[in-house]
């Protein structure tokens, strides 16, 4: 019986999708030999998206037993078939298939230059702002999908859209009006990111300035009272603002301090000891210590704006046991890039509550807002009016 031998090439959203299509079209006799990532769909090289292509052959030979979701190794398959039936025609066909595959592969690596210049420019802007590769890819995919070829010609309009989309990925933590006082706000985070300074800034904002409303009654508690300089640092702020500060050196003292201010204060701010996100034991000890604050306490995590993307991701993960509600971005004045932080917060689905942007404690803290992040984008032409209108109330 002559052996009939036919090749196929199928594209799909992913490997499983391709295999399903192959099975549906050719049944069990189809043997997948190769898979590779390709751009599928699109017009003139634009608007395409990433997909998978599989190639293989359909043999009239009985199907070779194989693992269901494994692409087969071409060489092994070839040897198996040849061992069964040393048929020269089959051998010739297999060589042809192999050559065909190589040609397809070669073609797949060249069309990068077909990318629209607008997409290339955008990619550069994302990179300039330290957005993560994943975030950048997501945004460029959205541009390809949602904007027409005509729309891509107007770079300013494209930027407006993209900035709006970036804005949509930023989540702002909104303060829930408290029924029960006092509100307890605990600030945790790595060493030296500005926790103590931020606690003093929050004390000033709520207890002296009142964010433009009536000031409320604030107290500060620090669990960092033993460290040289740490005590003086808060006492200095306490004197200037006339806002009390106390020290708690263990779980019990912290519980007592909170109980002491329970009826009197509107807001209890708790400064903690900076911890390396790598030191799991120390983090666990501090977590136990802070359990004295009770479950109603809001934990916020301080992260420095200039921290690189992968480190921000690490910090967000390592501090997860504190069950922090939101993130405070500190030292925004020390960097021109905010993409790292925006990408990391988005990747972990975290909200941001406050940002700080300077060393003075009385005017360098702000409630976080989408607009504040967007106007910090480098190289993008940001029309403030447009974003302020779009993100009204979130600024
Ligand atoms: N440029 C700038 N510097 C800041 C900001 N916030 C804090 N700093 C500075 O950062 C340094 C460390 O601040 P601290 O508040 O002591 O930091 P910390 O997180 O309490 O540090 P540890 O308690 O040692 O973990 C100080 O020199 C602050 O003045 C900010 O928003 N911008
Ligand atoms: Mg400190």
Coordinates of C-alpha atoms in Angstrom, one line a residue, residues 22 32 35 43 64 67 71 91 136 158 162 210 216 220 234 240 268 286 302 340 359 363:
X22 CA -5.7 20.1 14.0
X32 CA 2.3 18.0 15.2
X35 CA 5.3 25.0 17.2
X43 CA -3.5 44.2 8.0
X64 CA 2.2 7.0 16.6
X67 CA 1.6 12.4 24.9
X71 CA 4.8 18.9 20.5
X91 CA 12.0 10.2 3.3
X136 CA 4.3 48.0 27.8
X158 CA -2.7 58.6 20.2
X162 CA -2.6 56.1 25.8
X210 CA -6.5 69.5 58.1
X216 CA -8.4 66.6 63.7
X220 CA 1.9 59.6 66.9
X234 CA 9.9 62.3 65.9
X240 CA 7.1 71.9 66.3
X268 CA -3.4 57.4 65.7
X286 CA 7.0 42.9 63.6
X302 CA 5.8 52.9 52.0
X340 CA 8.1 51.2 37.4
X359 CA 11.9 66.6 52.8
X363 CA 4.0 70.7 52.5

